mmCIF file of C-alpha atoms in Angstrom:
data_model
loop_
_atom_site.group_PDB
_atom_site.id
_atom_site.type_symbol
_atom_site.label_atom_id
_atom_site.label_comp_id
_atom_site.label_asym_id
_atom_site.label_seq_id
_atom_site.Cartn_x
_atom_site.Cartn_y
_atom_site.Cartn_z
ATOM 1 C CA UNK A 22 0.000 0.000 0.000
ATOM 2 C CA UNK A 23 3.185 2.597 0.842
ATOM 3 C CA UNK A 24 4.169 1.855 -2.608
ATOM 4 C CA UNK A 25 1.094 2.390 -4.512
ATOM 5 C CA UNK A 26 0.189 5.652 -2.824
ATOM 6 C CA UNK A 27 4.078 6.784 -3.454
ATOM 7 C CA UNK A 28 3.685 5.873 -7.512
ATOM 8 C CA UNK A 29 0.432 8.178 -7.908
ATOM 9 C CA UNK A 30 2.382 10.646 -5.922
ATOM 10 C CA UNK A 31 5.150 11.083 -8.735
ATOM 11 C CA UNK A 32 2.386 10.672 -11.167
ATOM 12 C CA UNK A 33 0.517 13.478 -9.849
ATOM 13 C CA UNK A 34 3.488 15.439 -9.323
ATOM 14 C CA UNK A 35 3.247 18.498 -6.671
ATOM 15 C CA UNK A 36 -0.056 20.511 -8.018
ATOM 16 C CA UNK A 37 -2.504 19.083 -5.989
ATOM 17 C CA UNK A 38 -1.477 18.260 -2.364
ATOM 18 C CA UNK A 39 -4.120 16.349 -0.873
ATOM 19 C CA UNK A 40 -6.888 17.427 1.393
ATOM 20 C CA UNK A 41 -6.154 15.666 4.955
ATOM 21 C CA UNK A 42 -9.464 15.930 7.448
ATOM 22 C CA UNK A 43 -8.475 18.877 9.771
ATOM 23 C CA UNK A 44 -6.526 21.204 7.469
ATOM 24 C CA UNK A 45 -3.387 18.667 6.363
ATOM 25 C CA UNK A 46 -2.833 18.083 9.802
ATOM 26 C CA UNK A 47 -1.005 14.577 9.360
ATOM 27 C CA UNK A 48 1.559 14.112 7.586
ATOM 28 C CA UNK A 49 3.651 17.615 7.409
ATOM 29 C CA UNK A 50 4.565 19.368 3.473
ATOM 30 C CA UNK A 51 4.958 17.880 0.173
ATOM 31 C CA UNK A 52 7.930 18.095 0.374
ATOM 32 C CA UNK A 53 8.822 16.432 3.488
ATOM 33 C CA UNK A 54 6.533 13.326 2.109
ATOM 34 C CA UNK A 55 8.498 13.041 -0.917
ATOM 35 C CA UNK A 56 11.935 13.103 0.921
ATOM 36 C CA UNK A 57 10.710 10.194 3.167
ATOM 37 C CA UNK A 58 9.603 8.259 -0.017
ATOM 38 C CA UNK A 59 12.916 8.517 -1.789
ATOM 39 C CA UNK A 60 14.792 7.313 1.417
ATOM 40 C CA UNK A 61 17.095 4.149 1.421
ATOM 41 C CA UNK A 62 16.837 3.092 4.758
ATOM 42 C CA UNK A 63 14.360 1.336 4.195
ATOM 43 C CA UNK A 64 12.229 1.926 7.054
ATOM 44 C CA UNK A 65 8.681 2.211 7.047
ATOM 45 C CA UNK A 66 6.815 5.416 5.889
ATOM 46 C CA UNK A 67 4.744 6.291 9.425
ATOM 47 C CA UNK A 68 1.240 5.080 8.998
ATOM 48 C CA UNK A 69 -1.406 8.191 7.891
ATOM 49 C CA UNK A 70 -4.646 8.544 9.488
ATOM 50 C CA UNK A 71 -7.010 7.435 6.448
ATOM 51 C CA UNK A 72 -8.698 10.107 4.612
ATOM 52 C CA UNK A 73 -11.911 10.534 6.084
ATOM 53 C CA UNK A 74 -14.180 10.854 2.666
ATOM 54 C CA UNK A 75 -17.215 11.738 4.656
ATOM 55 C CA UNK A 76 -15.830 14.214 5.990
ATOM 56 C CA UNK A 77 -14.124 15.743 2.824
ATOM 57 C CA UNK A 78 -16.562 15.625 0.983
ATOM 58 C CA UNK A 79 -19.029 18.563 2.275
ATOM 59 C CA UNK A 80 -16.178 20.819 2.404
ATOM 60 C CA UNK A 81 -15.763 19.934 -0.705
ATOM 61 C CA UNK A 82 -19.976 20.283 -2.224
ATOM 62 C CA UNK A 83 -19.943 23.382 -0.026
ATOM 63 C CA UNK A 84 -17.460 25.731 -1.543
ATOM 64 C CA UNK A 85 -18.529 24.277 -5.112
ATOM 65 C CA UNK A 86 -21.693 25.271 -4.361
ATOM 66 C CA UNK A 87 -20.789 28.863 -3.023
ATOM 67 C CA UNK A 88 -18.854 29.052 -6.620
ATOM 68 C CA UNK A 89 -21.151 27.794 -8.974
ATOM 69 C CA UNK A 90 -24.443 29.951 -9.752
ATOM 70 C CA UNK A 91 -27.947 28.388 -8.924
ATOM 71 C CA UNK A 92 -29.983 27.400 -11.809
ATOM 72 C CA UNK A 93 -32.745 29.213 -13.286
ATOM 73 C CA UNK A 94 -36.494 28.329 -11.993
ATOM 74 C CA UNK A 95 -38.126 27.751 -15.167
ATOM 75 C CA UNK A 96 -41.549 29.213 -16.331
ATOM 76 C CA UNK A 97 -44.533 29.018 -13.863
ATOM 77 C CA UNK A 98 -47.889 27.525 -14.933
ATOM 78 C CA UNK A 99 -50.789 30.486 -14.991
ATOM 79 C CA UNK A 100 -54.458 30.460 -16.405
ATOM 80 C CA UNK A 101 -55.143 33.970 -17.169
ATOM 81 C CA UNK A 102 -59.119 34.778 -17.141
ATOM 82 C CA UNK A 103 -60.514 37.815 -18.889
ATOM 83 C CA UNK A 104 -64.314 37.785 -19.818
ATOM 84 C CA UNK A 105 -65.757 34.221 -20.330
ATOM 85 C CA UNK A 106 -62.377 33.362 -21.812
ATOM 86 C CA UNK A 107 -59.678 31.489 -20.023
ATOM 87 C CA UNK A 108 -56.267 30.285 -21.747
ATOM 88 C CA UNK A 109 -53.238 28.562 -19.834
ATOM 89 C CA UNK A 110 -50.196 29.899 -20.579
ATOM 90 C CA UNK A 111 -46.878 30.783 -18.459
ATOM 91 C CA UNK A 112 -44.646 32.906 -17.256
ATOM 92 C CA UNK A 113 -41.143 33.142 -15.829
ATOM 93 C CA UNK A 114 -40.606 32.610 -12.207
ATOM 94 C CA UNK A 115 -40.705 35.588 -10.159
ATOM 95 C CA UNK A 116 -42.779 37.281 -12.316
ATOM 96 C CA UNK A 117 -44.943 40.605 -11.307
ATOM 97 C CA UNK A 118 -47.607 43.036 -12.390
ATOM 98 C CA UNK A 119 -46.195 44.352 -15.060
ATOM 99 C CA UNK A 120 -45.161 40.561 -16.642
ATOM 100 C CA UNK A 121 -48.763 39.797 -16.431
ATOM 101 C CA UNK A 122 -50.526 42.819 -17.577
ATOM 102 C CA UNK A 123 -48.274 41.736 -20.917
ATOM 103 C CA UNK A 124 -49.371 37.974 -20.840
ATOM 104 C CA UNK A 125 -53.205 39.678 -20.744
ATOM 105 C CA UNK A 126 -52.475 42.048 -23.675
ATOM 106 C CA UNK A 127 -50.875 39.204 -25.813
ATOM 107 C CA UNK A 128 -53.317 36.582 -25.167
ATOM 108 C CA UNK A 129 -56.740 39.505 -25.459
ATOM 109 C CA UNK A 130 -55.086 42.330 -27.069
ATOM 110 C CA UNK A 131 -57.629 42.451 -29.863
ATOM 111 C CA UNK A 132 -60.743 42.317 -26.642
ATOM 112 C CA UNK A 133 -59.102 44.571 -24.787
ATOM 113 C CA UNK A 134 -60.199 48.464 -24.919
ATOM 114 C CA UNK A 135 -57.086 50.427 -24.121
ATOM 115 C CA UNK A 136 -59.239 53.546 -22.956
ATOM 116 C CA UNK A 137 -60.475 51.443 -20.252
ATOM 117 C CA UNK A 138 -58.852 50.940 -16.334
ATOM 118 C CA UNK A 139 -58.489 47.091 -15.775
ATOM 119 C CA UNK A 140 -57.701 45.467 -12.209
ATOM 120 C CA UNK A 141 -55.548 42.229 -12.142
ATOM 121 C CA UNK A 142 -56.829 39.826 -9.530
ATOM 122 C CA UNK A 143 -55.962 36.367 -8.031
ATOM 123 C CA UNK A 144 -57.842 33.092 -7.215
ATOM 124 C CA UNK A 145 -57.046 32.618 -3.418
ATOM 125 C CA UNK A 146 -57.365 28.698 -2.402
ATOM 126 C CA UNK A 147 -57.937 30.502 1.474
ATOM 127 C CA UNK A 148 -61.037 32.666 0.253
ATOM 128 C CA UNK A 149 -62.245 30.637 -2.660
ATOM 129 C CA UNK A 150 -62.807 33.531 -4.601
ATOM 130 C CA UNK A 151 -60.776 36.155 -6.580
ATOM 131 C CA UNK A 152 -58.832 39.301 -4.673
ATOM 132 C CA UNK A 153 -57.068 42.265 -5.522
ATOM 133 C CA UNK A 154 -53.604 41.104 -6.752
ATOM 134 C CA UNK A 155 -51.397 42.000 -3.190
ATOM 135 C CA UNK A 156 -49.448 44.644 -3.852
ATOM 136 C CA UNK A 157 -45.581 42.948 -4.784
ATOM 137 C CA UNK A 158 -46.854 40.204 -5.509
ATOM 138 C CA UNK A 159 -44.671 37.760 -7.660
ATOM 139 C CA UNK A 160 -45.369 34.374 -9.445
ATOM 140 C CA UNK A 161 -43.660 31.188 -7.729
ATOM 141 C CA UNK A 162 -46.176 28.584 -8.154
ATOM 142 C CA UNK A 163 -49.161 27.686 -10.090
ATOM 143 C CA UNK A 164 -51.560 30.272 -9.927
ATOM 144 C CA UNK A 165 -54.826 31.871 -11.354
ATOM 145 C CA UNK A 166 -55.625 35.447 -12.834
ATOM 146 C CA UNK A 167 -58.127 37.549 -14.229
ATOM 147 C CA UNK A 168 -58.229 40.989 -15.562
ATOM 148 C CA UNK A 169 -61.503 42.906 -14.498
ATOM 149 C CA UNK A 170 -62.546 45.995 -16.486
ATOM 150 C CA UNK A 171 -63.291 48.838 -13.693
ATOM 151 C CA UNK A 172 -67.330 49.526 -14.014
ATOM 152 C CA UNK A 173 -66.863 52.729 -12.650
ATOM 153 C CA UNK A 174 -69.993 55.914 -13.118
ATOM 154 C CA UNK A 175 -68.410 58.870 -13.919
ATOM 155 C CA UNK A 176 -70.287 62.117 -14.768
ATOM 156 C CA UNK A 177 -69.798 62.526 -18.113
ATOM 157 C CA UNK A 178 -68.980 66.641 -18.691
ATOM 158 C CA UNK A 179 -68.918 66.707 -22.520
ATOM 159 C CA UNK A 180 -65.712 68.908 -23.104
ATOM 160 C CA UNK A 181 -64.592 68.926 -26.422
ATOM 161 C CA UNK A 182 -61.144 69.640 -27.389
ATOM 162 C CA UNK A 183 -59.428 69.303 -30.901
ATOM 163 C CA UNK A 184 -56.811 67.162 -29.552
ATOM 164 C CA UNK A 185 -59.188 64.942 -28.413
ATOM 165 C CA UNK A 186 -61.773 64.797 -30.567
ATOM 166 C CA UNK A 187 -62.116 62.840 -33.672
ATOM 167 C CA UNK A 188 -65.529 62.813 -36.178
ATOM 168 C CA UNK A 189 -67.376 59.505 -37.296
ATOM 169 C CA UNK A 190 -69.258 60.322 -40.556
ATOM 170 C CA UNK A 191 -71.284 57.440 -40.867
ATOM 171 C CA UNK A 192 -72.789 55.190 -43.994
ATOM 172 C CA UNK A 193 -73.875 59.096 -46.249
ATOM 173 C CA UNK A 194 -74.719 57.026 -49.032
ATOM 174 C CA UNK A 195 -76.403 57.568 -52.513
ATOM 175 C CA UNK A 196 -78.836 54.991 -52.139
ATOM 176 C CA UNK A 197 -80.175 56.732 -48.931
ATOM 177 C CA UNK A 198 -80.709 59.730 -50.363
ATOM 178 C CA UNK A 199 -84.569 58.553 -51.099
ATOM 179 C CA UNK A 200 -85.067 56.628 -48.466
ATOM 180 C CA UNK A 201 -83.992 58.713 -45.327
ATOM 181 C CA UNK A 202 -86.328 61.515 -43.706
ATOM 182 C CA UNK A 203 -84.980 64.987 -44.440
ATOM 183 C CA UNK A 204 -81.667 63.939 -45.863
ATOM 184 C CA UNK A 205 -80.317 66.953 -47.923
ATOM 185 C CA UNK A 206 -80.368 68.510 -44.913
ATOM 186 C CA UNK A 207 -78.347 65.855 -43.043
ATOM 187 C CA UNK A 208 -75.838 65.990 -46.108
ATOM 188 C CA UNK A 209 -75.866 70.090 -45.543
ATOM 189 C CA UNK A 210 -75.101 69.917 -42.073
ATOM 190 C CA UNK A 211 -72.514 66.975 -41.891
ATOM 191 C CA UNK A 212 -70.115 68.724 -45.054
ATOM 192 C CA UNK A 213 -70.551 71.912 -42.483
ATOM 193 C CA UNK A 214 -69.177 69.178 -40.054
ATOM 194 C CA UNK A 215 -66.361 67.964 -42.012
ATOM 195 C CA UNK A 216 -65.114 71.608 -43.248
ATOM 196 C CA UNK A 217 -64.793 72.584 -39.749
ATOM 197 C CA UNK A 218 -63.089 69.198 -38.627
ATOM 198 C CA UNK A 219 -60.378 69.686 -42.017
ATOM 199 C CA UNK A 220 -60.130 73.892 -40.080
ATOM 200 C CA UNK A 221 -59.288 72.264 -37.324
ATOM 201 C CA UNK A 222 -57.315 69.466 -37.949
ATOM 202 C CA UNK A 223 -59.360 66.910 -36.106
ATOM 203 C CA UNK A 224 -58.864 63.166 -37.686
ATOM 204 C CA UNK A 225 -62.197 62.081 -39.576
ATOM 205 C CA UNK A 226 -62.867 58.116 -39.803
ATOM 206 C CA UNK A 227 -65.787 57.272 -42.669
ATOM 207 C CA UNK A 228 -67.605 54.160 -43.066
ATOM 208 C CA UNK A 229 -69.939 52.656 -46.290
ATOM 209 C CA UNK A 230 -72.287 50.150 -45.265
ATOM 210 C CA UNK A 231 -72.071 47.602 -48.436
ATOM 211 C CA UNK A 232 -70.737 50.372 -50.664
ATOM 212 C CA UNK A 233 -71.445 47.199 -53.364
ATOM 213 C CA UNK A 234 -74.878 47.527 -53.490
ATOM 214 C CA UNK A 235 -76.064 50.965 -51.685
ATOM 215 C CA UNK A 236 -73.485 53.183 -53.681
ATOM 216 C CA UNK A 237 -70.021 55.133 -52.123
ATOM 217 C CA UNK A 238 -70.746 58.574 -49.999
ATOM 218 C CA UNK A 239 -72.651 61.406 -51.919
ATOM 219 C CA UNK A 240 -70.460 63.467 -53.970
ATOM 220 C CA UNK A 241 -71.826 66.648 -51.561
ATOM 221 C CA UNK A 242 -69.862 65.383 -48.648
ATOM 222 C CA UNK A 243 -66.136 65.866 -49.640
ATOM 223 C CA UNK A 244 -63.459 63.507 -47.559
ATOM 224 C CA UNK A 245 -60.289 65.380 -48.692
ATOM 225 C CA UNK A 246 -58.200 64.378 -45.607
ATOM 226 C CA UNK A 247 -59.933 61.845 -43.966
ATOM 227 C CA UNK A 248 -57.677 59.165 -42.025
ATOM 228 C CA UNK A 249 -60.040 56.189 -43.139
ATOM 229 C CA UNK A 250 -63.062 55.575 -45.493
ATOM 230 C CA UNK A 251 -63.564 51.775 -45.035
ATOM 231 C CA UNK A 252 -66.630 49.979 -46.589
ATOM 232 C CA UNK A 253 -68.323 47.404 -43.725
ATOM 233 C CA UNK A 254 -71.176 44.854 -43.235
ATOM 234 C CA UNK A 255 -71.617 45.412 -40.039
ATOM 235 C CA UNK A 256 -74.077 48.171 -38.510
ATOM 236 C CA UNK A 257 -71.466 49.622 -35.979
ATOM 237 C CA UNK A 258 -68.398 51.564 -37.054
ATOM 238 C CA UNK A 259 -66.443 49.903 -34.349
ATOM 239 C CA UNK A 260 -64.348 47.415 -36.733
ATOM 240 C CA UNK A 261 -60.797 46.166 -35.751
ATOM 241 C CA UNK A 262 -59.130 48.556 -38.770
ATOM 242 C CA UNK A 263 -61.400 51.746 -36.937
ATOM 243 C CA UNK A 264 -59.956 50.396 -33.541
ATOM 244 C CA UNK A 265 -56.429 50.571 -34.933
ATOM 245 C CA UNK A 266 -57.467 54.296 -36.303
ATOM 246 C CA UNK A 267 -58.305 55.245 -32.860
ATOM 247 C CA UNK A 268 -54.947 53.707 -30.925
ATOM 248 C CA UNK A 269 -52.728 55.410 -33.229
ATOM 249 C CA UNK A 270 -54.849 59.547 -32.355
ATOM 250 C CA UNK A 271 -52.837 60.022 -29.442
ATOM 251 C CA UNK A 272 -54.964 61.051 -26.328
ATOM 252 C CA UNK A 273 -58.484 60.541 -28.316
ATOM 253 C CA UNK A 274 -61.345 60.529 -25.546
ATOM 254 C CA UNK A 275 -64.236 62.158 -27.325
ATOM 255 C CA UNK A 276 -65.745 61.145 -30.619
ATOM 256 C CA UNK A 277 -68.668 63.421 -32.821
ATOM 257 C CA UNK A 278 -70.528 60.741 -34.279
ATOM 258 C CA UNK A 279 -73.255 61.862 -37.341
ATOM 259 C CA UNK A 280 -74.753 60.445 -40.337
ATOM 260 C CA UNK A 281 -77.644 57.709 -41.040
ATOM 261 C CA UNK A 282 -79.277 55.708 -39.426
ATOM 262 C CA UNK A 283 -80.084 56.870 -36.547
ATOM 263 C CA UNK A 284 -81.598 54.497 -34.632
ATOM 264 C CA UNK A 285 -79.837 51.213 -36.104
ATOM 265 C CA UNK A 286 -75.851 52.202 -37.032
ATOM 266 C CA UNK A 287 -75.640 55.749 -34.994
ATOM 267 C CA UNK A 288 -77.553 54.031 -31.886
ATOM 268 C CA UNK A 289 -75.421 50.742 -32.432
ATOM 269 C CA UNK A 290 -71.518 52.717 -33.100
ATOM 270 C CA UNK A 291 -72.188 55.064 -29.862
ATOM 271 C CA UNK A 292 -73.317 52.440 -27.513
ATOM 272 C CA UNK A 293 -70.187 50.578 -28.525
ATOM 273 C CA UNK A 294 -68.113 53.488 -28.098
ATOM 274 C CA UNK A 295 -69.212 54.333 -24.243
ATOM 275 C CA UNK A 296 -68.589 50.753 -23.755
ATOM 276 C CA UNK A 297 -65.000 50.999 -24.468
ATOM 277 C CA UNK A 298 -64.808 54.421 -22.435
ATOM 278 C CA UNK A 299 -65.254 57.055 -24.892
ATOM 279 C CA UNK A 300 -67.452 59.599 -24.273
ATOM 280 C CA UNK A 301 -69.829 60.300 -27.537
ATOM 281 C CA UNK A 302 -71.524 63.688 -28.875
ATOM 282 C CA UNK A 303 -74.102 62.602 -31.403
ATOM 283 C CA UNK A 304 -75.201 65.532 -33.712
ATOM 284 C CA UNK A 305 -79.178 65.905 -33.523
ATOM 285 C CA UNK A 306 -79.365 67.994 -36.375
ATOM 286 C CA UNK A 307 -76.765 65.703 -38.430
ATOM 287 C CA UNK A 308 -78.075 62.551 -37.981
ATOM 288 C CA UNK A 309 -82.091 60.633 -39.459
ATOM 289 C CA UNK A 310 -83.486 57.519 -40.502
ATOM 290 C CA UNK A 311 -86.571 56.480 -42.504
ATOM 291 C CA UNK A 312 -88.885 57.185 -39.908
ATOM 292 C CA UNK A 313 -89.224 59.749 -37.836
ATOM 293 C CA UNK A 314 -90.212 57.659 -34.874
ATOM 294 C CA UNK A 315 -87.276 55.660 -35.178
ATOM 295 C CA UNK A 316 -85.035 58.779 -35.425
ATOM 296 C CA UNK A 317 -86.403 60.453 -32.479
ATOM 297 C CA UNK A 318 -86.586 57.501 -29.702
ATOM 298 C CA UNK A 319 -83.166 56.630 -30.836
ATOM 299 C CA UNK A 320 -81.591 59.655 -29.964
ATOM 300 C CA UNK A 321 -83.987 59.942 -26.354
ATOM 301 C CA UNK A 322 -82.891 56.306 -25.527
ATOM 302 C CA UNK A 323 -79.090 57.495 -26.248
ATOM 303 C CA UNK A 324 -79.537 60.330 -24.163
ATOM 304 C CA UNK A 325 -80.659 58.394 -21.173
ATOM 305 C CA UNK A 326 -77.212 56.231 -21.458
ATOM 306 C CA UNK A 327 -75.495 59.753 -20.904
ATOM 307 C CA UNK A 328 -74.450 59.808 -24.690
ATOM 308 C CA UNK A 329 -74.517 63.421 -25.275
ATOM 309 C CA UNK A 330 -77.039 64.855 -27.764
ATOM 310 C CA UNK A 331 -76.508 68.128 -29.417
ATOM 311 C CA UNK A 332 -76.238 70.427 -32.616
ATOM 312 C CA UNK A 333 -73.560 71.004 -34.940
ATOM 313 C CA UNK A 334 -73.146 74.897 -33.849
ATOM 314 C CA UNK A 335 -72.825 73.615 -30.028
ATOM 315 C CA UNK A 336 -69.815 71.404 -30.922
ATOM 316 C CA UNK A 337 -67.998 73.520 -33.319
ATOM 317 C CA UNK A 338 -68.420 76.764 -31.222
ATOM 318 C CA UNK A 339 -66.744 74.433 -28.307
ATOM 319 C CA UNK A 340 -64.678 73.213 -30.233
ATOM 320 C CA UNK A 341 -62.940 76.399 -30.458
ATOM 321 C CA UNK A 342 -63.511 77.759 -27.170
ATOM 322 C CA UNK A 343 -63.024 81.674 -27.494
ATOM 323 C CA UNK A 344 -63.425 84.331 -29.400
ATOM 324 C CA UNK A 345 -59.617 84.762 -29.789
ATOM 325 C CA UNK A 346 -58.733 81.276 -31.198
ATOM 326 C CA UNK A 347 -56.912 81.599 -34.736
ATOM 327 C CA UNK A 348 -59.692 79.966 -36.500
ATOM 328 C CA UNK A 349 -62.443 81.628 -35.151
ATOM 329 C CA UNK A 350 -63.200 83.642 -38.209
ATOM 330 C CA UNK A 351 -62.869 80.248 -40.398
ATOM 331 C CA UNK A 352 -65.579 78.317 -37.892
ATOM 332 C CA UNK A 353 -67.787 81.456 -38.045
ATOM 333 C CA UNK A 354 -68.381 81.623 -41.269
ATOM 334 C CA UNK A 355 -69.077 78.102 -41.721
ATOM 335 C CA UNK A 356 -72.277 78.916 -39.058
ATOM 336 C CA UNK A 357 -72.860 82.267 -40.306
ATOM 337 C CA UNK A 358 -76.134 80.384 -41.740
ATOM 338 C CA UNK A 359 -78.022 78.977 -39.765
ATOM 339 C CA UNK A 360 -78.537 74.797 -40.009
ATOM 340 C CA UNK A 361 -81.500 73.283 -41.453
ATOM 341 C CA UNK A 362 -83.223 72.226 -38.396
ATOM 342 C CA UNK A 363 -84.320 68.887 -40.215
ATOM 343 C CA UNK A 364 -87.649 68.196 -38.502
ATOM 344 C CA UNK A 365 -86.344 68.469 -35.465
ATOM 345 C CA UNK A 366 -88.473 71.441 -34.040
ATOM 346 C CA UNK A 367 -91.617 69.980 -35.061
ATOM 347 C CA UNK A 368 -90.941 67.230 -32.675
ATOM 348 C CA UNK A 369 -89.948 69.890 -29.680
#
């Protein structure tokens, strides 16, 4: 056994002395150990305690383990809830509010109504219901989440600013022109409407319904400059390519909506509108259908959801403001004339 340990010795050479249990208390330097091995007297090399592996070993796993880095936790496991949706998914560990308001927006980006105030919440297994995600929190385990749109009543004010503003001309087609109760005078009053948007610089968003068959807008209503004229099936004006319109007008919070008809497309855009927080002026005098009776319980059953009803003098005077705003003189001359009142008195 002397002779085997003192042939891996010279194999080794002197780079890696080895570890005795108590700090190399046992057997004195390399040195001395390889002077006793080369010696000719051949007397015994004195007998080493044997190395105590147990022992060595933590000390060993210990300082690795203070060296090397820990590995990464990998993704956590989360159902995210929004709606009557739910879809599994995952983030990484450690993960917080912010991480999981961008999980919601990539999984229901296209439900989602950025003008809206959403609270995250989590499924507690101690309450058996949803809370208020704690504030801090962060994802370690398996875990449940919904995003809750905030139903909260605000008193709607109806201040119109430029900036904020954008105009909805809706479905002024040809093949209306018979059809709809007083509708030279809606065409009158919505070109007034667009001229004084184009003054202003306020983005305008037009919509055909089935341009195929009921004809493109009248040629009276010009739409130099609008951002979009898209043709659609649907009675709203809420489409996903007017929803991109919208996220790209920076600050947009109030929208003048006009055009025909009243009580199926106008009532059916504005009432999709409030729902995704925008507050909605629809223009009385600017706005028919067929009937009459349609026309005028549409606009009372809008006005009782807190859509605001008014005329097209009201918005572009507040539009403006004051006297002194540069394009005063430009907005009065476009009301210089009074509007048609379209029926609308005999029904007062």
């Amino acid at each position: 056994m002397v002779r085997r340990r003192r042939s891996r010795s010279r194999d080794w050479g002197p780079t890696a002395p080895p570890v005795w249990p108590g700090g190399g208390g046992g057997g004195g330097s390399t040195t001395t150990r390889r002077s006793s091995c080369g010696s000719n007297s051949g007397g015994a090399e004195p007998e080493r305690p044997p190395l105590n592996m147990a022992a060595a070993e933590p000390r060993f796993t210990d300082a690795a383990a203070a060296a090397a880095p820990l590995p990464s936790p990998g993704p956590v496991p989360v159902l995210f809830c929004f709606s009557v949706f739910a879809r599994p998914s995952s983030v990484p560990h450690s993960s917080g509010y912010e991480a999981l308001i961008q999980k919601f927006l990539s999984l229901y980006g296209d439900q989602l109504d950025m003008h809206r105030k959403f609270v995250v919440q989590l499924f507690s297994e101690e309450w058996s219901q949803y809370i208020d995600l704690p504030k801090g929190f962060l994802v370690h385990e398996r875990c449940k989440v919904r995003l809750v749109p905030l139903q909260v009543q605000l008193t709607t004010l109806g201040n119109l600013t430029p900036s904020s503003t954008v105009f909805f001309c809706c479905d002024m087609q040809e093949r209306f022109r018979p059809a709809i109760k007083y509708f030279g005078d809606i065409i009158s009053v919505g070109q007034r409407l667009l001229q004084g948007a184009r003054i202003l610089g306020i983005p305008i968003i037009v919509t055909e319904q089935y341009p195929k068959g009921l004809g493109s807008t009248v040629q009276e209503i010009d739409l130099t400059g609008a951002k979009l004229v898209l043709p659609k099936t649907k009675f709203s004006m809420v489409l996903p390519e007017v929803e991109t319109a919208l996220a790209e007008i920076p600050g947009v919070r109030s929208v003048v909506l006009f055009g025909v008809e009243t009580h199926v497309c106008i009532q059916q855009t504005a009432l999709e509108l409030v729902g995704r927080g925008l507050e909605v002026h629809i223009v009385a005098d600017a706005t028919s259908s067929r009937s009459m009776m349609d026309r005028m319980f549409a606009l009372e059953r809008l006005a009782r959801t807190g859509i605001i009803v008014t005329t097209s003098e009201a918005i572009l005077l507040q539009l403006i403001a004051d006297k002194d705003h540069p394009k005063f003189k430009d907005i009065q001359n476009l009301i210089k004339a009074s509007a048609p009142e379209s029926g609308l008195l005999s029904k007062v």
